[in-house]
mmCIF file with all atom_site columns, C-alpha atoms and ligand atoms in Angstrom:
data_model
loop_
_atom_site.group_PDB
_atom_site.id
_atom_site.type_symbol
_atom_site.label_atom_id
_atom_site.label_alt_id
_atom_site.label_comp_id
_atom_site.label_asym_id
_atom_site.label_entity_id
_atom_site.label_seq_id
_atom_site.pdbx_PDB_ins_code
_atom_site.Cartn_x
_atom_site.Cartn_y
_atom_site.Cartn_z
_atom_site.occupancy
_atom_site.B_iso_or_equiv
_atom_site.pdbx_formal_charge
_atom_site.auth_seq_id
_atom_site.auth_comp_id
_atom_site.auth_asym_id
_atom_site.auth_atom_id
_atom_site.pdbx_PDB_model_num
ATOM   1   C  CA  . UNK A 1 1   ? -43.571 -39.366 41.353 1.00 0.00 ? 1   UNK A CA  1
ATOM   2   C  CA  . UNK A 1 2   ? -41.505 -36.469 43.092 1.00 0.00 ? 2   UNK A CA  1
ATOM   3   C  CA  . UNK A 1 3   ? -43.259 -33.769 44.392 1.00 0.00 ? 3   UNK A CA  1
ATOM   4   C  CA  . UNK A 1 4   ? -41.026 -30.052 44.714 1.00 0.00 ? 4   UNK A CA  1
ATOM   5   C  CA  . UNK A 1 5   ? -41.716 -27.554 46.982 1.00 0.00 ? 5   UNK A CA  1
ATOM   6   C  CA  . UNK A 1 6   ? -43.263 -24.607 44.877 1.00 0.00 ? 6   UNK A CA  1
ATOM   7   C  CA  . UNK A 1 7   ? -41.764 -21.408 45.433 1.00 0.00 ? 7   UNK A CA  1
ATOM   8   C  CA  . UNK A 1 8   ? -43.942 -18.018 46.652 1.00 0.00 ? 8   UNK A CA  1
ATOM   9   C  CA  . UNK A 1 9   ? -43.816 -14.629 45.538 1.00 0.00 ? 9   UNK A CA  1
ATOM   10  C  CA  . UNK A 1 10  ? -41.305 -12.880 48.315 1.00 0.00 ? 10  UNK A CA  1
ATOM   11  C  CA  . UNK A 1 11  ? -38.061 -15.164 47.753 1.00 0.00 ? 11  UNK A CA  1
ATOM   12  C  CA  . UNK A 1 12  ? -35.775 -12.988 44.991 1.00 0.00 ? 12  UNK A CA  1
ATOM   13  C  CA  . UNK A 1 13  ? -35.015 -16.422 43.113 1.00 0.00 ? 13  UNK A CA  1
ATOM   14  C  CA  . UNK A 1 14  ? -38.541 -15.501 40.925 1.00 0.00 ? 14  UNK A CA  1
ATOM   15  C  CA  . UNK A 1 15  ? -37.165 -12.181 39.994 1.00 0.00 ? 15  UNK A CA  1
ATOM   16  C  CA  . UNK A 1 16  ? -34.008 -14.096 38.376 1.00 0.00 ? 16  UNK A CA  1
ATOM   17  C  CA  . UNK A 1 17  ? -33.177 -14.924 34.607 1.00 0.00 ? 17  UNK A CA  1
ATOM   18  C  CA  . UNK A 1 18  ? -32.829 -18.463 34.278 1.00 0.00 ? 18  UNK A CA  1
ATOM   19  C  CA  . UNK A 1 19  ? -30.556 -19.696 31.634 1.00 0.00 ? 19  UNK A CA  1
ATOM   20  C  CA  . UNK A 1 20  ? -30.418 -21.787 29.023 1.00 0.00 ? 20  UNK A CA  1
ATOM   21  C  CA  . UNK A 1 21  ? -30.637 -25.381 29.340 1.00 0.00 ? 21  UNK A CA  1
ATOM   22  C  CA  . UNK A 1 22  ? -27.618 -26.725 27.538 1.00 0.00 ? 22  UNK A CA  1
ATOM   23  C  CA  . UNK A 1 23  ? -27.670 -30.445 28.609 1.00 0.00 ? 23  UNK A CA  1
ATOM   24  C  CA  . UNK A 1 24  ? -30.400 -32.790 27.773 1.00 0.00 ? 24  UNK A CA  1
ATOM   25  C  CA  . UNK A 1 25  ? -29.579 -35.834 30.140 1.00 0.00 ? 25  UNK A CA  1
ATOM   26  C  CA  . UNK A 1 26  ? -31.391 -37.635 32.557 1.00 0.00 ? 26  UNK A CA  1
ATOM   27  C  CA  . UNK A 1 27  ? -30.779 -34.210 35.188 1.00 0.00 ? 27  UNK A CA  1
ATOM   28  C  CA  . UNK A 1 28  ? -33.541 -32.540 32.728 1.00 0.00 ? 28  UNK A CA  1
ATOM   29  C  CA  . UNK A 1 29  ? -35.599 -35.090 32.245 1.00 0.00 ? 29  UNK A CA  1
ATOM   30  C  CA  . UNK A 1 30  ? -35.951 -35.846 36.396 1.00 0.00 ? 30  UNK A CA  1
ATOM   31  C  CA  . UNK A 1 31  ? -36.355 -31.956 36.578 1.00 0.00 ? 31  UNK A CA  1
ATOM   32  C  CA  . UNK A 1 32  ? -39.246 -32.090 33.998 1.00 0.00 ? 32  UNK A CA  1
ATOM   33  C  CA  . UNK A 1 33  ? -41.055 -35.256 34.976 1.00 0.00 ? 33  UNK A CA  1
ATOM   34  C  CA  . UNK A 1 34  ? -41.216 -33.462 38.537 1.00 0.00 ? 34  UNK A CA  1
ATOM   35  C  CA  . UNK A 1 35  ? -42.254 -29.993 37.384 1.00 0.00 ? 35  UNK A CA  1
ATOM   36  C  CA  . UNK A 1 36  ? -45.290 -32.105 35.730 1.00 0.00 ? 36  UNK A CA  1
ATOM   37  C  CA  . UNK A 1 37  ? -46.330 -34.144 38.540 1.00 0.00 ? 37  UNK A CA  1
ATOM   38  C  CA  . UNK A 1 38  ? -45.760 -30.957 41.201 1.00 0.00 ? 38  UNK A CA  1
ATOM   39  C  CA  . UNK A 1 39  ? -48.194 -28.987 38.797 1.00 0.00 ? 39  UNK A CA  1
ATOM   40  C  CA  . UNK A 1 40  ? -50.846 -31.890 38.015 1.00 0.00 ? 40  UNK A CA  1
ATOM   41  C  CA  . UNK A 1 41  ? -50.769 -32.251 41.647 1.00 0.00 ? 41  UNK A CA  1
ATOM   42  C  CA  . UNK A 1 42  ? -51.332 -28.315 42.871 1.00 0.00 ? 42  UNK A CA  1
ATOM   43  C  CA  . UNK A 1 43  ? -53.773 -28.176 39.829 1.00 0.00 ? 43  UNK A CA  1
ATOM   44  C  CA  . UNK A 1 44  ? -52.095 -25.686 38.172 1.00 0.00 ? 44  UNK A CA  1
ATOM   45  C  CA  . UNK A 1 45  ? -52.188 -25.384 34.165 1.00 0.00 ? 45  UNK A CA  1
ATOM   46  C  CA  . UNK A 1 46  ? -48.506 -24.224 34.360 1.00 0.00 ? 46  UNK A CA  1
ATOM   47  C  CA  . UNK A 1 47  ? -45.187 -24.160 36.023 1.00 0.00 ? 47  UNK A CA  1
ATOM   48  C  CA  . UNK A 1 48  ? -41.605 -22.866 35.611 1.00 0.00 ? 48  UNK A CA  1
ATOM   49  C  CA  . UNK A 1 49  ? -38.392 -24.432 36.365 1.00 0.00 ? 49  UNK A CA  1
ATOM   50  C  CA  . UNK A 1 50  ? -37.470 -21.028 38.447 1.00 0.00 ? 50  UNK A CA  1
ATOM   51  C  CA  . UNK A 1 51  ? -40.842 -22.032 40.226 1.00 0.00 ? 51  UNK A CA  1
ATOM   52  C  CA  . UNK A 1 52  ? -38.913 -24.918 41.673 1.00 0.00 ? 52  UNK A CA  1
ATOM   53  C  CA  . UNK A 1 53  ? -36.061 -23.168 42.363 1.00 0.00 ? 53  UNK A CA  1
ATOM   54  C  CA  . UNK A 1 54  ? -34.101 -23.941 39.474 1.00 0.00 ? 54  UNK A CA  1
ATOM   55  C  CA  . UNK A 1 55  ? -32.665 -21.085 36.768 1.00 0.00 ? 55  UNK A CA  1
ATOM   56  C  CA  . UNK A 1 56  ? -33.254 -22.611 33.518 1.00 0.00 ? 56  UNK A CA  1
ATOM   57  C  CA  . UNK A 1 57  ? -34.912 -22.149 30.902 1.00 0.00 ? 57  UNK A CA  1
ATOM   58  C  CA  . UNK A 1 58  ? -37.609 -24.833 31.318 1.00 0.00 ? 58  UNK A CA  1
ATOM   59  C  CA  . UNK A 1 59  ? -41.478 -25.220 31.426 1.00 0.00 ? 59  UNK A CA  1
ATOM   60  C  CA  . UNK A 1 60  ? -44.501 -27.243 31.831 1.00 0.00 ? 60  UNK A CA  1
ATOM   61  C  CA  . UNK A 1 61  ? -48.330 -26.534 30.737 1.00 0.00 ? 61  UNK A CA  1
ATOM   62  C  CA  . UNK A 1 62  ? -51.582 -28.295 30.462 1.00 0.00 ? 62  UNK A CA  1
ATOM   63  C  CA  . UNK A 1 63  ? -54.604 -26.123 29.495 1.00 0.00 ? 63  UNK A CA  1
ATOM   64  C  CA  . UNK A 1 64  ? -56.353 -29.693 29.668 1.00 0.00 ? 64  UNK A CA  1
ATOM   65  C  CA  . UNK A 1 65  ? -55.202 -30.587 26.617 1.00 0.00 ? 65  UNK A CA  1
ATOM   66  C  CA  . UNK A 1 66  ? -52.419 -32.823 27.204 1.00 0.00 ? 66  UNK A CA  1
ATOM   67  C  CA  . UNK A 1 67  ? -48.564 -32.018 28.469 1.00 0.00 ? 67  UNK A CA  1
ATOM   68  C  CA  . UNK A 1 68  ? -46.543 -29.450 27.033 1.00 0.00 ? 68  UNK A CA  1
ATOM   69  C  CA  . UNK A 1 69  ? -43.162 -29.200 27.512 1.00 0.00 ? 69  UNK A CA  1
ATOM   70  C  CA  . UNK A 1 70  ? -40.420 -26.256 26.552 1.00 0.00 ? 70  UNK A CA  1
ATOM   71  C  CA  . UNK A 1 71  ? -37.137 -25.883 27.036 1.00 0.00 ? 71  UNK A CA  1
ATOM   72  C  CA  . UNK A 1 72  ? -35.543 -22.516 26.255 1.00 0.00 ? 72  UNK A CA  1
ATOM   73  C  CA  . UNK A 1 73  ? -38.518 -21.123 24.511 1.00 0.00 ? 73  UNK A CA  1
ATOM   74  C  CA  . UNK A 1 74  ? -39.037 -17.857 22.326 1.00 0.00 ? 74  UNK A CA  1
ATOM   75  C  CA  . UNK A 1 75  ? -42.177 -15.722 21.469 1.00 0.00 ? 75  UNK A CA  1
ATOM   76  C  CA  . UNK A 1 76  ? -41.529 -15.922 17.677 1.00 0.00 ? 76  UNK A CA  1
ATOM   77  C  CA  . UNK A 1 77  ? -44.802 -14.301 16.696 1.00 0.00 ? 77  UNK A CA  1
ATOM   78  C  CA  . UNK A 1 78  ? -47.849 -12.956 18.758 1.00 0.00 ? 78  UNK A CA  1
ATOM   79  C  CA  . UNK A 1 79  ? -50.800 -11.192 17.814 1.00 0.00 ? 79  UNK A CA  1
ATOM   80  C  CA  . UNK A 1 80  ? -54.662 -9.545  19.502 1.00 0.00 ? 80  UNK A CA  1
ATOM   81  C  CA  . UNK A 1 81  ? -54.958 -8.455  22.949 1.00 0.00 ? 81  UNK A CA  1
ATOM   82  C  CA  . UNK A 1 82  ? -56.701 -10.591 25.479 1.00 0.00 ? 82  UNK A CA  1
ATOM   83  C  CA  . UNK A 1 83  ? -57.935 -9.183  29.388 1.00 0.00 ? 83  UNK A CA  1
ATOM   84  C  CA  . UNK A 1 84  ? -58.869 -12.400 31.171 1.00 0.00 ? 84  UNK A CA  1
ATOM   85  C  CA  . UNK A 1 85  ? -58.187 -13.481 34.701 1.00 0.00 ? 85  UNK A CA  1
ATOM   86  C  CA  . UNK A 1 86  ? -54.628 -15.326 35.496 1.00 0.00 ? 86  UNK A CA  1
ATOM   87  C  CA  . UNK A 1 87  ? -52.915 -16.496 38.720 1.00 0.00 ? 87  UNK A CA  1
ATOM   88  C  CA  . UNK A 1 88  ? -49.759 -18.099 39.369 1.00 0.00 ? 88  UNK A CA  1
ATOM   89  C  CA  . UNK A 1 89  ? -49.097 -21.163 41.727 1.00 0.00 ? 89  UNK A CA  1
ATOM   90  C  CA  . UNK A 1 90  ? -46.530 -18.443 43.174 1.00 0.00 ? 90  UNK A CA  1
ATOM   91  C  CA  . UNK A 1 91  ? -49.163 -16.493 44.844 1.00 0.00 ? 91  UNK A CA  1
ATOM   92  C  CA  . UNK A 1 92  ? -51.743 -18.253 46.183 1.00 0.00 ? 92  UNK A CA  1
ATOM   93  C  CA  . UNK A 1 93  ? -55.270 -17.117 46.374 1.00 0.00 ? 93  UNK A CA  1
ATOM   94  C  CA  . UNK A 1 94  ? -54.234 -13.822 44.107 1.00 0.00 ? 94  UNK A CA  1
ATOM   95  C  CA  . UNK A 1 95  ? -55.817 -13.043 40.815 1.00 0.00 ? 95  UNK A CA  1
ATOM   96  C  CA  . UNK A 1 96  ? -56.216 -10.267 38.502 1.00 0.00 ? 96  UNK A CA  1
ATOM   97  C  CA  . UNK A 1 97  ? -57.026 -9.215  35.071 1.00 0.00 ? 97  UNK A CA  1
ATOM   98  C  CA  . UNK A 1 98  ? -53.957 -9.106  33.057 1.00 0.00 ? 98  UNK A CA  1
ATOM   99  C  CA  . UNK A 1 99  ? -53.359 -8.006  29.133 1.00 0.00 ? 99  UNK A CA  1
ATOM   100 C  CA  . UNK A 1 100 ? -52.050 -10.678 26.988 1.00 0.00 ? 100 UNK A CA  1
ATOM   101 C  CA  . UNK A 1 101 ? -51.549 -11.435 23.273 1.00 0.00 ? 101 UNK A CA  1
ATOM   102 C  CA  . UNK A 1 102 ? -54.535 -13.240 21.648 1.00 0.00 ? 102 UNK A CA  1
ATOM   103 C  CA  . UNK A 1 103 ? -52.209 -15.755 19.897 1.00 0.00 ? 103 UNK A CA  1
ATOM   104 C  CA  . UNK A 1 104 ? -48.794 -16.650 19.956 1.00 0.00 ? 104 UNK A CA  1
ATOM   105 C  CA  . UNK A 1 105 ? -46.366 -18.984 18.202 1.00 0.00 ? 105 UNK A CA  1
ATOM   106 C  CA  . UNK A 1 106 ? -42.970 -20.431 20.276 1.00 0.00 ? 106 UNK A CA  1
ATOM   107 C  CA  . UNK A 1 107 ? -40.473 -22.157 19.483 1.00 0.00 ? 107 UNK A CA  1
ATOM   108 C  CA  . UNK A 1 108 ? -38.291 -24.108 21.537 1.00 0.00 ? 108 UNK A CA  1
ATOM   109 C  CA  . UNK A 1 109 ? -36.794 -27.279 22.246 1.00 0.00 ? 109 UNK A CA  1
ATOM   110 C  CA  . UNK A 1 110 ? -38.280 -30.563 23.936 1.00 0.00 ? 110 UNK A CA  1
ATOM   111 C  CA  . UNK A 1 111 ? -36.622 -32.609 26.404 1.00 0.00 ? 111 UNK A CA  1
ATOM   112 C  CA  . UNK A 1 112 ? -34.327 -34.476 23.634 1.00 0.00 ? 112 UNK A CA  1
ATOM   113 C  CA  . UNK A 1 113 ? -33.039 -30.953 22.383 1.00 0.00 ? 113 UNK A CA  1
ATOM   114 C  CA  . UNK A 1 114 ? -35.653 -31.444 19.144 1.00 0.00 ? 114 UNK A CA  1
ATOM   115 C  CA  . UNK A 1 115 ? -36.418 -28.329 17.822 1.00 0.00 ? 115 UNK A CA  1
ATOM   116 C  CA  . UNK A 1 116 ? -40.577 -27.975 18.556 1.00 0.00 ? 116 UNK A CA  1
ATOM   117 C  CA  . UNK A 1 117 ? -42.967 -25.278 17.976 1.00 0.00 ? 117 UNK A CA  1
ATOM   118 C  CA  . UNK A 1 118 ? -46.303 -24.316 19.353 1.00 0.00 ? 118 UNK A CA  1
ATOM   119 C  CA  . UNK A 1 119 ? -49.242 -22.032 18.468 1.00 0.00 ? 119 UNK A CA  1
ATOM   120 C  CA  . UNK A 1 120 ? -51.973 -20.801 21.276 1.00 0.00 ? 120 UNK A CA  1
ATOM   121 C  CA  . UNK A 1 121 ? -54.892 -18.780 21.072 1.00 0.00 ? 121 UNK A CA  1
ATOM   122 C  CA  . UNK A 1 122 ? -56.607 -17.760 24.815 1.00 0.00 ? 122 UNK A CA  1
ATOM   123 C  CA  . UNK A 1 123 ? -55.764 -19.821 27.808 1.00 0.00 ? 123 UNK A CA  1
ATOM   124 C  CA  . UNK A 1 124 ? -52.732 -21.455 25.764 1.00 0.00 ? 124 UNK A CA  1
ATOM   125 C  CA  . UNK A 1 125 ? -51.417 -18.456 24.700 1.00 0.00 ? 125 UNK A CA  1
ATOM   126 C  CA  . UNK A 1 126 ? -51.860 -16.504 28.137 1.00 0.00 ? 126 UNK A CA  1
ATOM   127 C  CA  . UNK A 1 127 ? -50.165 -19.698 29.641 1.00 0.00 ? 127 UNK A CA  1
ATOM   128 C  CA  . UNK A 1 128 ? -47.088 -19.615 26.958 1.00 0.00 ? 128 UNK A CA  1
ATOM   129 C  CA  . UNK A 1 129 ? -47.107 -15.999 27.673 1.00 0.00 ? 129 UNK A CA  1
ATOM   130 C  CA  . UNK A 1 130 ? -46.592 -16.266 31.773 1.00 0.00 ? 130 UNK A CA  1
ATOM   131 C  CA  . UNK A 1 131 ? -44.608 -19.504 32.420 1.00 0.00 ? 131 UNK A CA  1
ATOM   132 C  CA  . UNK A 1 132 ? -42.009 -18.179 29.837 1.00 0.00 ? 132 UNK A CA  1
ATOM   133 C  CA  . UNK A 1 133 ? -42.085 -14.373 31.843 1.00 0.00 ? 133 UNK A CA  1
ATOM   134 C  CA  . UNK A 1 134 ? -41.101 -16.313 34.733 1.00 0.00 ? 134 UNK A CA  1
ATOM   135 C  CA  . UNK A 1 135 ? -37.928 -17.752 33.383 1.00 0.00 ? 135 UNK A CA  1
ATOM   136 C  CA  . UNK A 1 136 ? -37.267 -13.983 32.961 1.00 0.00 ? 136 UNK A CA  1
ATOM   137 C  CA  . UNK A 1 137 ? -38.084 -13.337 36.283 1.00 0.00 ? 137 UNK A CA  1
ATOM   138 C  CA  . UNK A 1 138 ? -41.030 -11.613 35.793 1.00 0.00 ? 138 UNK A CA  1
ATOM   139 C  CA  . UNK A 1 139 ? -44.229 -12.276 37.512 1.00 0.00 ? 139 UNK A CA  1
ATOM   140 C  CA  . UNK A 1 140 ? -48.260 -12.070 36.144 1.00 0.00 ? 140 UNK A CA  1
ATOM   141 C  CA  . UNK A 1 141 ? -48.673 -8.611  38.685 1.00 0.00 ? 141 UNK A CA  1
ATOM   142 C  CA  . UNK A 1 142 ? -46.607 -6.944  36.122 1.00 0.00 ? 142 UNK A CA  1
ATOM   143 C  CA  . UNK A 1 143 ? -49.402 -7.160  33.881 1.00 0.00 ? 143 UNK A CA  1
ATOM   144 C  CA  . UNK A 1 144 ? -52.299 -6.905  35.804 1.00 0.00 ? 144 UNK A CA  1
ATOM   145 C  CA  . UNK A 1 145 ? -54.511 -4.381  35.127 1.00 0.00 ? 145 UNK A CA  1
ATOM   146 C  CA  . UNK A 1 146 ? -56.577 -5.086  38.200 1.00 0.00 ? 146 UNK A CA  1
ATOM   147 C  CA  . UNK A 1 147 ? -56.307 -7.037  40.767 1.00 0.00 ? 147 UNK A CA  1
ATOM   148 C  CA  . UNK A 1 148 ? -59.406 -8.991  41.852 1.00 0.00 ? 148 UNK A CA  1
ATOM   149 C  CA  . UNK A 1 149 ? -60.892 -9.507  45.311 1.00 0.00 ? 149 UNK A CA  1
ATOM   150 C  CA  . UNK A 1 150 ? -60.591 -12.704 47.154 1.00 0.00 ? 150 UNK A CA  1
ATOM   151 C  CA  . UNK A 1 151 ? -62.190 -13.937 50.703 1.00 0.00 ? 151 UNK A CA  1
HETATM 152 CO CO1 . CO  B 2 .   ? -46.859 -18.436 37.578 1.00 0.00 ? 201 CO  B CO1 1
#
């Protein structure tokens, strides 16, 4: 297990576009198998390679229900509206009420290069929706439509 140090909101490398992964090797794989133990260990339910200071197109999420993992993912379809409350690992101790499709469908790649897709409704689909905003360097804030109070 290899714990990374998880970037905060402030340093410009969150506001970057990653790109593409184009290797699959054993690089990827470390880089993956470290974004999911740094997020099962912070508690988070997501986390993006850019998170970790790398620009590629790479993700991790677990809503609870078991390890997802997407490399160079796409919104293919998305549907509803959604206002719950998100944070980000980024910015500790923030949280606000963002708007969000209801459902979305991805597709993607997993850590092989295998073509995968994925369908979300709620948490899932807020979660697809945020850790694949970060790898274009965009932050939950920007879709906040209030920010709540914390102590
Ligand atoms: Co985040």
């Amino acid at each position: 297990m290899a714990l990374r140090n998880i970037i905060k909101e402030g340093d410009p490398v969150l506001n970057k576009k990653c790109r593409p992964v184009e290797k699959f090797d054993s690089r990827l794989h470390m880089l993956l198998d470290d974004m999911r133990d740094t997020m099962y260990n912070a508690d988070g339910v997501g986390l993006a390679a850019p998170q970790v200071g790398i620009l590629r197109r790479a993700l991790v999420i677990d809503i609870g229900e078991g390890l997802i993992e997407l490399v160079n993912p796409k919104i293919v379809m998305k549907s509803g509206e959604q206002h719950e409350q998100e944070g980000c690992l980024s910015c500790p101790g923030e949280y606000g009420i963002t708007v969000r499709p209801k459902y979305v469908k991805v597709k993607g790649q997993d850590r092989f290069g295998n073509d995968v897709t994925y369908e979300g409704s709620d948490l899932l689909a807020r979660a697809l929706c945020h850790e694949i905003d970060h790898l274009d360097g965009v932050l939950f804030k920007a879709h906040v439509t209030e920010m709540l109070q914390t102590e």
